[in-house]
């Protein structure tokens, strides 16, 4: 059957954008991709970035170059991604600070929701509330009871103002109706050192960081902050058992500059998900205490928006503003 020329042209015109998008997706990437990590080399975020970069390098037969751009609570590296060409060739690692910064800073070099877009959530990691072994409480209900009876006596350490563990502590204070004193440090190392030394009482920390000290008895685990149990700490209860609805975890994902072709973003997400599904990658993630995700761009963007809203409310309630 022969179509009239006019109909054939019309079909070609209508199909054109879809065919072009499909071709772009199949062809991406055509050259080097850079992955910006807003931390120094060697930390867990950098390690995960390099695992993903290696997997994509193999899959794409194109170099995926990790660039470490630390500083300003991840905002220096993120600004580079926001200002990059909107072509998908510049990716950025985004952790919980990515959604916290808009809540605590009124002046930023970029607009998180307008200048950037999510590609995929890479992983999540659980937090645990830990305490000195000699503290007169062993469970979350006992801790809450003690804190209410001794307002202002207990202290909790964090890596600094405006960090995920700082806001988790403020969420806990409000949910439990307790008065505990925040003691900010310049990084997780000094905070953990003072907790182990008995100079502070409590700390919200990532499970993989706190686990060795819990296992050795140098710290005791009070409760997990996520809504699910953790395989590495199977006997530790979750905070939502005592405080319904309480759920905090550390997130990590990929973002790129807004306006990047949807076909390229979808291709990156699919290929990253394939990398995360590899058994050796799963094993390495587990050794870092993180759970691979590989969500869709839509789901990751929805989570980013909801997390910004949540942290904005926490910051408002706790009067946390860093400008």
PDB file of C-alpha atoms in Angstrom:
ATOM      1  CA  UNK A   1       0.000   0.000   0.000  1.00  0.00           C
ATOM      2  CA  UNK A   2       1.360   3.375  -1.016  1.00  0.00           C
ATOM      3  CA  UNK A   3       0.850   6.415   1.267  1.00  0.00           C
ATOM      4  CA  UNK A   4       0.269   9.825  -0.299  1.00  0.00           C
ATOM      5  CA  UNK A   5       3.417  11.905  -0.205  1.00  0.00           C
ATOM      6  CA  UNK A   6       1.752  14.515   2.041  1.00  0.00           C
ATOM      7  CA  UNK A   7       0.818  11.849   4.611  1.00  0.00           C
ATOM      8  CA  UNK A   8       4.313  10.373   4.545  1.00  0.00           C
ATOM      9  CA  UNK A   9       5.815  13.814   5.152  1.00  0.00           C
ATOM     10  CA  UNK A  10       3.392  14.447   8.015  1.00  0.00           C
ATOM     11  CA  UNK A  11       4.300  11.125   9.664  1.00  0.00           C
ATOM     12  CA  UNK A  12       8.001  11.917   9.309  1.00  0.00           C
ATOM     13  CA  UNK A  13       7.524  15.347  10.852  1.00  0.00           C
ATOM     14  CA  UNK A  14       5.563  13.951  13.783  1.00  0.00           C
ATOM     15  CA  UNK A  15       8.035  11.132  14.354  1.00  0.00           C
ATOM     16  CA  UNK A  16      11.059  13.378  13.946  1.00  0.00           C
ATOM     17  CA  UNK A  17      11.479  14.598  17.566  1.00  0.00           C
ATOM     18  CA  UNK A  18      11.081  11.086  18.958  1.00  0.00           C
ATOM     19  CA  UNK A  19      13.574   9.683  16.448  1.00  0.00           C
ATOM     20  CA  UNK A  20      16.067  12.449  17.242  1.00  0.00           C
ATOM     21  CA  UNK A  21      15.672  11.960  21.000  1.00  0.00           C
ATOM     22  CA  UNK A  22      16.153   8.219  20.602  1.00  0.00           C
ATOM     23  CA  UNK A  23      19.258   8.780  18.500  1.00  0.00           C
ATOM     24  CA  UNK A  24      20.684  11.222  21.032  1.00  0.00           C
ATOM     25  CA  UNK A  25      20.080   8.757  23.858  1.00  0.00           C
ATOM     26  CA  UNK A  26      21.748   5.942  21.935  1.00  0.00           C
ATOM     27  CA  UNK A  27      24.729   8.114  21.047  1.00  0.00           C
ATOM     28  CA  UNK A  28      25.322   9.594  24.515  1.00  0.00           C
ATOM     29  CA  UNK A  29      28.070  10.135  25.495  1.00  0.00           C
ATOM     30  CA  UNK A  30      30.249  11.097  22.561  1.00  0.00           C
ATOM     31  CA  UNK A  31      33.155  12.370  24.660  1.00  0.00           C
ATOM     32  CA  UNK A  32      34.487  12.713  28.201  1.00  0.00           C
ATOM     33  CA  UNK A  33      32.011  13.108  31.068  1.00  0.00           C
ATOM     34  CA  UNK A  34      33.081  14.763  34.298  1.00  0.00           C
ATOM     35  CA  UNK A  35      31.724  13.850  37.700  1.00  0.00           C
ATOM     36  CA  UNK A  36      32.146  16.584  40.300  1.00  0.00           C
ATOM     37  CA  UNK A  37      32.532  15.456  43.918  1.00  0.00           C
ATOM     38  CA  UNK A  38      32.081  18.334  46.412  1.00  0.00           C
ATOM     39  CA  UNK A  39      34.504  16.713  48.885  1.00  0.00           C
ATOM     40  CA  UNK A  40      38.218  15.942  49.047  1.00  0.00           C
ATOM     41  CA  UNK A  41      39.410  12.631  47.623  1.00  0.00           C
ATOM     42  CA  UNK A  42      39.304   9.576  49.831  1.00  0.00           C
ATOM     43  CA  UNK A  43      35.998   9.927  51.692  1.00  0.00           C
ATOM     44  CA  UNK A  44      32.925   7.702  51.252  1.00  0.00           C
ATOM     45  CA  UNK A  45      31.242  10.047  48.752  1.00  0.00           C
ATOM     46  CA  UNK A  46      34.393  10.142  46.647  1.00  0.00           C
ATOM     47  CA  UNK A  47      34.749   6.360  46.871  1.00  0.00           C
ATOM     48  CA  UNK A  48      31.196   5.774  45.659  1.00  0.00           C
ATOM     49  CA  UNK A  49      31.652   8.334  42.873  1.00  0.00           C
ATOM     50  CA  UNK A  50      34.724   6.464  41.654  1.00  0.00           C
ATOM     51  CA  UNK A  51      32.943   3.098  41.757  1.00  0.00           C
ATOM     52  CA  UNK A  52      30.121   4.518  39.623  1.00  0.00           C
ATOM     53  CA  UNK A  53      32.543   6.367  37.322  1.00  0.00           C
ATOM     54  CA  UNK A  54      34.502   3.185  36.670  1.00  0.00           C
ATOM     55  CA  UNK A  55      31.322   1.245  35.855  1.00  0.00           C
ATOM     56  CA  UNK A  56      30.139   3.918  33.424  1.00  0.00           C
ATOM     57  CA  UNK A  57      33.586   4.180  31.874  1.00  0.00           C
ATOM     58  CA  UNK A  58      33.488   0.485  31.033  1.00  0.00           C
ATOM     59  CA  UNK A  59      29.896   0.666  29.804  1.00  0.00           C
ATOM     60  CA  UNK A  60      30.328   3.782  27.673  1.00  0.00           C
ATOM     61  CA  UNK A  61      33.920   3.307  26.484  1.00  0.00           C
ATOM     62  CA  UNK A  62      34.296   6.986  27.262  1.00  0.00           C
ATOM     63  CA  UNK A  63      36.274   8.498  30.154  1.00  0.00           C
ATOM     64  CA  UNK A  64      34.297   9.538  33.228  1.00  0.00           C
ATOM     65  CA  UNK A  65      36.643  11.845  35.107  1.00  0.00           C
ATOM     66  CA  UNK A  66      36.108  12.465  38.828  1.00  0.00           C
ATOM     67  CA  UNK A  67      36.913  16.025  39.901  1.00  0.00           C
ATOM     68  CA  UNK A  68      37.119  16.868  43.608  1.00  0.00           C
ATOM     69  CA  UNK A  69      35.866  20.397  44.333  1.00  0.00           C
ATOM     70  CA  UNK A  70      35.397  20.653  48.121  1.00  0.00           C
ATOM     71  CA  UNK A  71      34.322  23.643  50.163  1.00  0.00           C
ATOM     72  CA  UNK A  72      31.429  25.737  51.489  1.00  0.00           C
ATOM     73  CA  UNK A  73      29.401  22.763  52.661  1.00  0.00           C
ATOM     74  CA  UNK A  74      29.383  21.182  49.150  1.00  0.00           C
ATOM     75  CA  UNK A  75      28.216  24.431  47.496  1.00  0.00           C
ATOM     76  CA  UNK A  76      31.443  25.122  45.561  1.00  0.00           C
ATOM     77  CA  UNK A  77      31.300  21.844  43.668  1.00  0.00           C
ATOM     78  CA  UNK A  78      27.542  22.017  43.199  1.00  0.00           C
ATOM     79  CA  UNK A  79      27.806  25.545  41.763  1.00  0.00           C
ATOM     80  CA  UNK A  80      30.169  24.228  39.073  1.00  0.00           C
ATOM     81  CA  UNK A  81      27.543  21.692  38.016  1.00  0.00           C
ATOM     82  CA  UNK A  82      24.747  24.280  38.090  1.00  0.00           C
ATOM     83  CA  UNK A  83      26.719  26.614  35.808  1.00  0.00           C
ATOM     84  CA  UNK A  84      27.906  23.922  33.384  1.00  0.00           C
ATOM     85  CA  UNK A  85      26.508  23.555  29.879  1.00  0.00           C
ATOM     86  CA  UNK A  86      23.097  21.842  30.026  1.00  0.00           C
ATOM     87  CA  UNK A  87      24.164  18.820  28.001  1.00  0.00           C
ATOM     88  CA  UNK A  88      24.485  16.059  30.596  1.00  0.00           C
ATOM     89  CA  UNK A  89      28.271  15.920  30.289  1.00  0.00           C
ATOM     90  CA  UNK A  90      28.812  17.433  33.754  1.00  0.00           C
ATOM     91  CA  UNK A  91      27.390  15.424  36.641  1.00  0.00           C
ATOM     92  CA  UNK A  92      27.588  16.151  40.347  1.00  0.00           C
ATOM     93  CA  UNK A  93      27.443  14.068  43.485  1.00  0.00           C
ATOM     94  CA  UNK A  94      24.698  15.309  45.789  1.00  0.00           C
ATOM     95  CA  UNK A  95      24.367  14.233  49.419  1.00  0.00           C
ATOM     96  CA  UNK A  96      21.944  15.343  52.136  1.00  0.00           C
ATOM     97  CA  UNK A  97      23.659  18.759  52.242  1.00  0.00           C
ATOM     98  CA  UNK A  98      22.280  19.319  48.740  1.00  0.00           C
ATOM     99  CA  UNK A  99      18.752  19.489  50.185  1.00  0.00           C
ATOM    100  CA  UNK A 100      19.763  21.095  53.489  1.00  0.00           C
ATOM    101  CA  UNK A 101      21.670  24.063  52.060  1.00  0.00           C
ATOM    102  CA  UNK A 102      18.610  25.778  50.542  1.00  0.00           C
ATOM    103  CA  UNK A 103      16.944  25.497  53.953  1.00  0.00           C
ATOM    104  CA  UNK A 104      19.717  27.189  55.927  1.00  0.00           C
ATOM    105  CA  UNK A 105      21.259  29.594  53.397  1.00  0.00           C
ATOM    106  CA  UNK A 106      19.344  32.534  51.953  1.00  0.00           C
ATOM    107  CA  UNK A 107      22.242  33.454  49.630  1.00  0.00           C
ATOM    108  CA  UNK A 108      23.587  30.801  47.296  1.00  0.00           C
ATOM    109  CA  UNK A 109      25.370  30.991  43.944  1.00  0.00           C
ATOM    110  CA  UNK A 110      22.680  28.800  42.379  1.00  0.00           C
ATOM    111  CA  UNK A 111      19.022  27.861  42.805  1.00  0.00           C
ATOM    112  CA  UNK A 112      18.840  24.161  43.605  1.00  0.00           C
ATOM    113  CA  UNK A 113      15.428  23.613  42.035  1.00  0.00           C
ATOM    114  CA  UNK A 114      15.853  25.910  39.029  1.00  0.00           C
ATOM    115  CA  UNK A 115      19.494  25.487  38.029  1.00  0.00           C
ATOM    116  CA  UNK A 116      19.893  21.748  38.639  1.00  0.00           C
ATOM    117  CA  UNK A 117      17.968  18.585  38.028  1.00  0.00           C
ATOM    118  CA  UNK A 118      18.219  15.117  39.521  1.00  0.00           C
ATOM    119  CA  UNK A 119      19.439  12.135  37.511  1.00  0.00           C
ATOM    120  CA  UNK A 120      19.150   9.274  40.000  1.00  0.00           C
ATOM    121  CA  UNK A 121      19.380   8.547  43.703  1.00  0.00           C
ATOM    122  CA  UNK A 122      22.466   6.395  44.050  1.00  0.00           C
ATOM    123  CA  UNK A 123      22.303   5.181  47.622  1.00  0.00           C
ATOM    124  CA  UNK A 124      21.015   5.651  51.142  1.00  0.00           C
ATOM    125  CA  UNK A 125      22.730   5.051  54.448  1.00  0.00           C
ATOM    126  CA  UNK A 126      21.256   4.662  57.884  1.00  0.00           C
ATOM    127  CA  UNK A 127      22.117   6.767  60.918  1.00  0.00           C
ATOM    128  CA  UNK A 128      22.315   5.578  64.490  1.00  0.00           C
ATOM    129  CA  UNK A 129      22.087   7.490  67.746  1.00  0.00           C
ATOM    130  CA  UNK A 130      25.036   6.401  69.878  1.00  0.00           C
ATOM    131  CA  UNK A 131      26.026   7.177  73.450  1.00  0.00           C
ATOM    132  CA  UNK A 132      28.825   6.697  75.928  1.00  0.00           C
ATOM    133  CA  UNK A 133      28.641   3.198  77.513  1.00  0.00           C
ATOM    134  CA  UNK A 134      28.393   4.710  81.002  1.00  0.00           C
ATOM    135  CA  UNK A 135      25.305   6.835  80.325  1.00  0.00           C
ATOM    136  CA  UNK A 136      22.367   5.986  82.649  1.00  0.00           C
ATOM    137  CA  UNK A 137      20.089   4.864  79.803  1.00  0.00           C
ATOM    138  CA  UNK A 138      20.164   2.044  77.266  1.00  0.00           C
ATOM    139  CA  UNK A 139      16.994   2.521  75.244  1.00  0.00           C
ATOM    140  CA  UNK A 140      15.353   5.470  73.516  1.00  0.00           C
ATOM    141  CA  UNK A 141      12.448   5.662  76.009  1.00  0.00           C
ATOM    142  CA  UNK A 142      14.984   5.668  78.864  1.00  0.00           C
ATOM    143  CA  UNK A 143      17.015   8.394  77.145  1.00  0.00           C
ATOM    144  CA  UNK A 144      13.928  10.564  76.618  1.00  0.00           C
ATOM    145  CA  UNK A 145      12.858  10.109  80.228  1.00  0.00           C
ATOM    146  CA  UNK A 146      16.326  11.019  81.490  1.00  0.00           C
ATOM    147  CA  UNK A 147      16.616  14.052  79.202  1.00  0.00           C
ATOM    148  CA  UNK A 148      13.219  15.364  80.315  1.00  0.00           C
ATOM    149  CA  UNK A 149      14.272  14.996  83.939  1.00  0.00           C
ATOM    150  CA  UNK A 150      17.623  16.713  83.301  1.00  0.00           C
ATOM    151  CA  UNK A 151      16.981  19.500  80.750  1.00  0.00           C
ATOM    152  CA  UNK A 152      20.134  20.960  79.258  1.00  0.00           C
ATOM    153  CA  UNK A 153      22.395  18.336  80.854  1.00  0.00           C
ATOM    154  CA  UNK A 154      22.966  16.034  77.879  1.00  0.00           C
ATOM    155  CA  UNK A 155      25.056  17.112  74.890  1.00  0.00           C
ATOM    156  CA  UNK A 156      25.215  15.810  71.332  1.00  0.00           C
ATOM    157  CA  UNK A 157      28.146  16.212  68.964  1.00  0.00           C
ATOM    158  CA  UNK A 158      27.962  16.894  65.226  1.00  0.00           C
ATOM    159  CA  UNK A 159      30.487  17.507  62.415  1.00  0.00           C
ATOM    160  CA  UNK A 160      29.291  21.104  62.237  1.00  0.00           C
ATOM    161  CA  UNK A 161      26.405  23.538  61.984  1.00  0.00           C
ATOM    162  CA  UNK A 162      23.855  22.748  59.322  1.00  0.00           C
ATOM    163  CA  UNK A 163      24.981  19.162  58.747  1.00  0.00           C
ATOM    164  CA  UNK A 164      22.521  16.304  58.324  1.00  0.00           C
ATOM    165  CA  UNK A 165      23.295  14.976  61.804  1.00  0.00           C
ATOM    166  CA  UNK A 166      22.794  18.446  63.301  1.00  0.00           C
ATOM    167  CA  UNK A 167      19.316  18.727  61.786  1.00  0.00           C
ATOM    168  CA  UNK A 168      18.567  15.125  62.747  1.00  0.00           C
ATOM    169  CA  UNK A 169      19.384  16.075  66.338  1.00  0.00           C
ATOM    170  CA  UNK A 170      17.098  19.089  66.184  1.00  0.00           C
ATOM    171  CA  UNK A 171      14.309  16.938  64.742  1.00  0.00           C
ATOM    172  CA  UNK A 172      14.790  14.508  67.604  1.00  0.00           C
ATOM    173  CA  UNK A 173      14.676  17.275  70.221  1.00  0.00           C
ATOM    174  CA  UNK A 174      11.353  18.535  68.897  1.00  0.00           C
ATOM    175  CA  UNK A 175       9.806  15.090  68.378  1.00  0.00           C
ATOM    176  CA  UNK A 176      10.828  13.889  71.852  1.00  0.00           C
ATOM    177  CA  UNK A 177      10.236  17.174  73.636  1.00  0.00           C
ATOM    178  CA  UNK A 178      13.714  17.243  75.171  1.00  0.00           C
ATOM    179  CA  UNK A 179      16.387  19.862  75.741  1.00  0.00           C
ATOM    180  CA  UNK A 180      19.830  18.566  74.805  1.00  0.00           C
ATOM    181  CA  UNK A 181      22.734  20.841  73.897  1.00  0.00           C
ATOM    182  CA  UNK A 182      24.276  20.860  70.429  1.00  0.00           C
ATOM    183  CA  UNK A 183      28.091  20.848  70.332  1.00  0.00           C
ATOM    184  CA  UNK A 184      29.370  21.432  66.757  1.00  0.00           C
ATOM    185  CA  UNK A 185      32.844  20.316  65.687  1.00  0.00           C
ATOM    186  CA  UNK A 186      34.935  20.820  62.583  1.00  0.00           C
ATOM    187  CA  UNK A 187      34.317  17.411  61.060  1.00  0.00           C
ATOM    188  CA  UNK A 188      33.175  13.948  62.112  1.00  0.00           C
ATOM    189  CA  UNK A 189      36.611  12.869  63.351  1.00  0.00           C
ATOM    190  CA  UNK A 190      36.932  15.436  66.164  1.00  0.00           C
ATOM    191  CA  UNK A 191      33.284  14.927  67.139  1.00  0.00           C
ATOM    192  CA  UNK A 192      33.723  11.163  67.417  1.00  0.00           C
ATOM    193  CA  UNK A 193      36.991  11.581  69.325  1.00  0.00           C
ATOM    194  CA  UNK A 194      35.311  13.695  71.993  1.00  0.00           C
ATOM    195  CA  UNK A 195      32.356  11.310  72.210  1.00  0.00           C
ATOM    196  CA  UNK A 196      34.729   8.382  72.763  1.00  0.00           C
ATOM    197  CA  UNK A 197      36.626  10.483  75.294  1.00  0.00           C
ATOM    198  CA  UNK A 198      33.483  11.227  77.289  1.00  0.00           C
ATOM    199  CA  UNK A 199      33.479  14.975  76.667  1.00  0.00           C
ATOM    200  CA  UNK A 200      30.033  14.778  75.001  1.00  0.00           C
ATOM    201  CA  UNK A 201      27.201  12.337  75.629  1.00  0.00           C
ATOM    202  CA  UNK A 202      25.520  11.544  72.327  1.00  0.00           C
ATOM    203  CA  UNK A 203      26.009  11.628  68.583  1.00  0.00           C
ATOM    204  CA  UNK A 204      23.995  10.868  65.468  1.00  0.00           C
ATOM    205  CA  UNK A 205      26.400   9.088  63.134  1.00  0.00           C
ATOM    206  CA  UNK A 206      26.307   6.975  59.994  1.00  0.00           C
ATOM    207  CA  UNK A 207      26.038   3.291  60.792  1.00  0.00           C
ATOM    208  CA  UNK A 208      29.198   2.292  58.911  1.00  0.00           C
ATOM    209  CA  UNK A 209      31.187   4.918  60.842  1.00  0.00           C
ATOM    210  CA  UNK A 210      29.835   4.016  64.275  1.00  0.00           C
ATOM    211  CA  UNK A 211      29.622   0.254  63.790  1.00  0.00           C
ATOM    212  CA  UNK A 212      33.213  -0.668  64.796  1.00  0.00           C
ATOM    213  CA  UNK A 213      32.871   1.256  68.068  1.00  0.00           C
ATOM    214  CA  UNK A 214      29.513  -0.331  68.811  1.00  0.00           C
ATOM    215  CA  UNK A 215      30.928  -3.796  68.131  1.00  0.00           C
ATOM    216  CA  UNK A 216      33.925  -3.156  70.388  1.00  0.00           C
ATOM    217  CA  UNK A 217      31.740  -1.806  73.208  1.00  0.00           C
ATOM    218  CA  UNK A 218      33.270   1.667  73.109  1.00  0.00           C
ATOM    219  CA  UNK A 219      29.849   3.099  72.247  1.00  0.00           C
ATOM    220  CA  UNK A 220      26.334   1.819  72.704  1.00  0.00           C
ATOM    221  CA  UNK A 221      23.637   2.069  70.067  1.00  0.00           C
ATOM    222  CA  UNK A 222      20.383   3.617  71.245  1.00  0.00           C
ATOM    223  CA  UNK A 223      18.282   3.577  68.069  1.00  0.00           C
ATOM    224  CA  UNK A 224      18.393   3.758  64.283  1.00  0.00           C
ATOM    225  CA  UNK A 225      17.010   6.883  62.638  1.00  0.00           C
ATOM    226  CA  UNK A 226      15.484   5.264  59.547  1.00  0.00           C
ATOM    227  CA  UNK A 227      12.178   3.447  59.522  1.00  0.00           C
ATOM    228  CA  UNK A 228      13.836   0.110  58.787  1.00  0.00           C
ATOM    229  CA  UNK A 229      16.217  -2.142  60.655  1.00  0.00           C
ATOM    230  CA  UNK A 230      19.843  -2.426  59.559  1.00  0.00           C
ATOM    231  CA  UNK A 231      21.482  -5.750  58.735  1.00  0.00           C
ATOM    232  CA  UNK A 232      24.731  -4.683  60.419  1.00  0.00           C
ATOM    233  CA  UNK A 233      22.893  -3.814  63.653  1.00  0.00           C
ATOM    234  CA  UNK A 234      19.968  -6.264  63.654  1.00  0.00           C
ATOM    235  CA  UNK A 235      19.204  -5.905  67.366  1.00  0.00           C
ATOM    236  CA  UNK A 236      19.036  -2.108  67.414  1.00  0.00           C
ATOM    237  CA  UNK A 237      15.449  -0.737  67.316  1.00  0.00           C
ATOM    238  CA  UNK A 238      14.284   2.098  65.087  1.00  0.00           C
ATOM    239  CA  UNK A 239      13.367   5.496  66.514  1.00  0.00           C
ATOM    240  CA  UNK A 240       9.909   5.417  64.945  1.00  0.00           C
ATOM    241  CA  UNK A 241       8.971   2.627  67.370  1.00  0.00           C
ATOM    242  CA  UNK A 242       9.062   5.279  70.099  1.00  0.00           C
ATOM    243  CA  UNK A 243       8.540   8.433  68.011  1.00  0.00           C
ATOM    244  CA  UNK A 244       6.006   7.537  65.269  1.00  0.00           C
ATOM    245  CA  UNK A 245       6.838   9.058  61.917  1.00  0.00           C
ATOM    246  CA  UNK A 246      10.456   9.850  62.773  1.00  0.00           C
ATOM    247  CA  UNK A 247      12.636   8.917  59.820  1.00  0.00           C
ATOM    248  CA  UNK A 248      16.002  10.337  58.769  1.00  0.00           C
ATOM    249  CA  UNK A 249      18.618   8.822  56.519  1.00  0.00           C
ATOM    250  CA  UNK A 250      21.581  10.064  54.546  1.00  0.00           C
ATOM    251  CA  UNK A 251      20.975  10.223  50.794  1.00  0.00           C
ATOM    252  CA  UNK A 252      23.361  10.362  47.860  1.00  0.00           C
ATOM    253  CA  UNK A 253      22.618  10.879  44.187  1.00  0.00           C
ATOM    254  CA  UNK A 254      23.597  12.343  40.848  1.00  0.00           C
ATOM    255  CA  UNK A 255      22.494  15.737  39.534  1.00  0.00           C
ATOM    256  CA  UNK A 256      23.220  17.751  36.414  1.00  0.00           C
ATOM    257  CA  UNK A 257      22.500  21.228  35.130  1.00  0.00           C
ATOM    258  CA  UNK A 258      18.862  22.031  34.411  1.00  0.00           C
ATOM    259  CA  UNK A 259      17.915  21.855  30.750  1.00  0.00           C
ATOM    260  CA  UNK A 260      20.003  18.785  30.008  1.00  0.00           C
ATOM    261  CA  UNK A 261      18.284  16.663  27.336  1.00  0.00           C
ATOM    262  CA  UNK A 262      15.776  14.310  28.923  1.00  0.00           C
ATOM    263  CA  UNK A 263      17.031  11.527  26.656  1.00  0.00           C
ATOM    264  CA  UNK A 264      20.584  11.922  27.966  1.00  0.00           C
ATOM    265  CA  UNK A 265      19.393  12.050  31.594  1.00  0.00           C
ATOM    266  CA  UNK A 266      17.324   8.894  31.060  1.00  0.00           C
ATOM    267  CA  UNK A 267      20.297   7.130  29.451  1.00  0.00           C
ATOM    268  CA  UNK A 268      22.582   8.038  32.350  1.00  0.00           C
ATOM    269  CA  UNK A 269      19.999   6.806  34.860  1.00  0.00           C
ATOM    270  CA  UNK A 270      19.521   3.477  33.082  1.00  0.00           C
ATOM    271  CA  UNK A 271      23.239   2.868  32.802  1.00  0.00           C
ATOM    272  CA  UNK A 272      23.903   3.863  36.415  1.00  0.00           C
ATOM    273  CA  UNK A 273      21.135   1.496  37.556  1.00  0.00           C
ATOM    274  CA  UNK A 274      22.813  -1.289  35.567  1.00  0.00           C
ATOM    275  CA  UNK A 275      26.137  -0.526  37.269  1.00  0.00           C
ATOM    276  CA  UNK A 276      24.504  -0.541  40.718  1.00  0.00           C
ATOM    277  CA  UNK A 277      22.942  -3.943  39.993  1.00  0.00           C
ATOM    278  CA  UNK A 278      26.334  -5.580  39.447  1.00  0.00           C
ATOM    279  CA  UNK A 279      27.170  -8.044  42.275  1.00  0.00           C
ATOM    280  CA  UNK A 280      30.666  -6.651  42.869  1.00  0.00           C
ATOM    281  CA  UNK A 281      29.277  -3.111  43.108  1.00  0.00           C
ATOM    282  CA  UNK A 282      26.602  -4.236  45.570  1.00  0.00           C
ATOM    283  CA  UNK A 283      29.307  -5.880  47.658  1.00  0.00           C
ATOM    284  CA  UNK A 284      31.459  -2.737  47.701  1.00  0.00           C
ATOM    285  CA  UNK A 285      28.477  -0.554  48.600  1.00  0.00           C
ATOM    286  CA  UNK A 286      27.615  -2.913  51.454  1.00  0.00           C
ATOM    287  CA  UNK A 287      31.179  -2.612  52.769  1.00  0.00           C
ATOM    288  CA  UNK A 288      30.621   1.163  52.909  1.00  0.00           C
ATOM    289  CA  UNK A 289      27.335   0.747  54.759  1.00  0.00           C
ATOM    290  CA  UNK A 290      25.162   2.061  51.938  1.00  0.00           C
ATOM    291  CA  UNK A 291      22.238   0.574  50.037  1.00  0.00           C
ATOM    292  CA  UNK A 292      22.176   1.068  46.241  1.00  0.00           C
ATOM    293  CA  UNK A 293      18.994   2.656  44.854  1.00  0.00           C
ATOM    294  CA  UNK A 294      19.142   3.697  41.165  1.00  0.00           C
ATOM    295  CA  UNK A 295      15.784   5.512  41.144  1.00  0.00           C
ATOM    296  CA  UNK A 296      14.198   7.308  38.204  1.00  0.00           C
ATOM    297  CA  UNK A 297      14.880  11.017  37.630  1.00  0.00           C
ATOM    298  CA  UNK A 298      11.246  11.779  38.523  1.00  0.00           C
ATOM    299  CA  UNK A 299      11.443   9.929  41.838  1.00  0.00           C
ATOM    300  CA  UNK A 300      14.804  11.492  42.743  1.00  0.00           C
ATOM    301  CA  UNK A 301      13.552  14.985  41.928  1.00  0.00           C
ATOM    302  CA  UNK A 302      10.418  14.392  44.005  1.00  0.00           C
ATOM    303  CA  UNK A 303      12.568  13.292  46.946  1.00  0.00           C
ATOM    304  CA  UNK A 304      14.811  16.352  46.547  1.00  0.00           C
ATOM    305  CA  UNK A 305      11.783  18.663  46.696  1.00  0.00           C
ATOM    306  CA  UNK A 306      10.269  16.903  49.700  1.00  0.00           C
ATOM    307  CA  UNK A 307      13.592  16.883  51.575  1.00  0.00           C
ATOM    308  CA  UNK A 308      14.082  20.619  50.962  1.00  0.00           C
ATOM    309  CA  UNK A 309      10.600  21.254  52.347  1.00  0.00           C
ATOM    310  CA  UNK A 310      11.267  19.110  55.389  1.00  0.00           C
ATOM    311  CA  UNK A 311      14.653  20.663  56.215  1.00  0.00           C
ATOM    312  CA  UNK A 312      13.246  24.145  55.673  1.00  0.00           C
ATOM    313  CA  UNK A 313      10.658  23.438  58.347  1.00  0.00           C
ATOM    314  CA  UNK A 314      13.274  22.000  60.722  1.00  0.00           C
ATOM    315  CA  UNK A 315      15.537  24.999  60.168  1.00  0.00           C
ATOM    316  CA  UNK A 316      12.654  27.387  60.795  1.00  0.00           C
ATOM    317  CA  UNK A 317      11.546  25.590  63.958  1.00  0.00           C
ATOM    318  CA  UNK A 318      15.118  25.458  65.285  1.00  0.00           C
ATOM    319  CA  UNK A 319      16.140  28.922  64.058  1.00  0.00           C
ATOM    320  CA  UNK A 320      19.063  27.561  62.049  1.00  0.00           C
ATOM    321  CA  UNK A 321      20.319  30.078  59.473  1.00  0.00           C
ATOM    322  CA  UNK A 322      23.954  30.303  58.394  1.00  0.00           C
ATOM    323  CA  UNK A 323      24.025  33.508  56.336  1.00  0.00           C
TER     324      UNK A 323
END
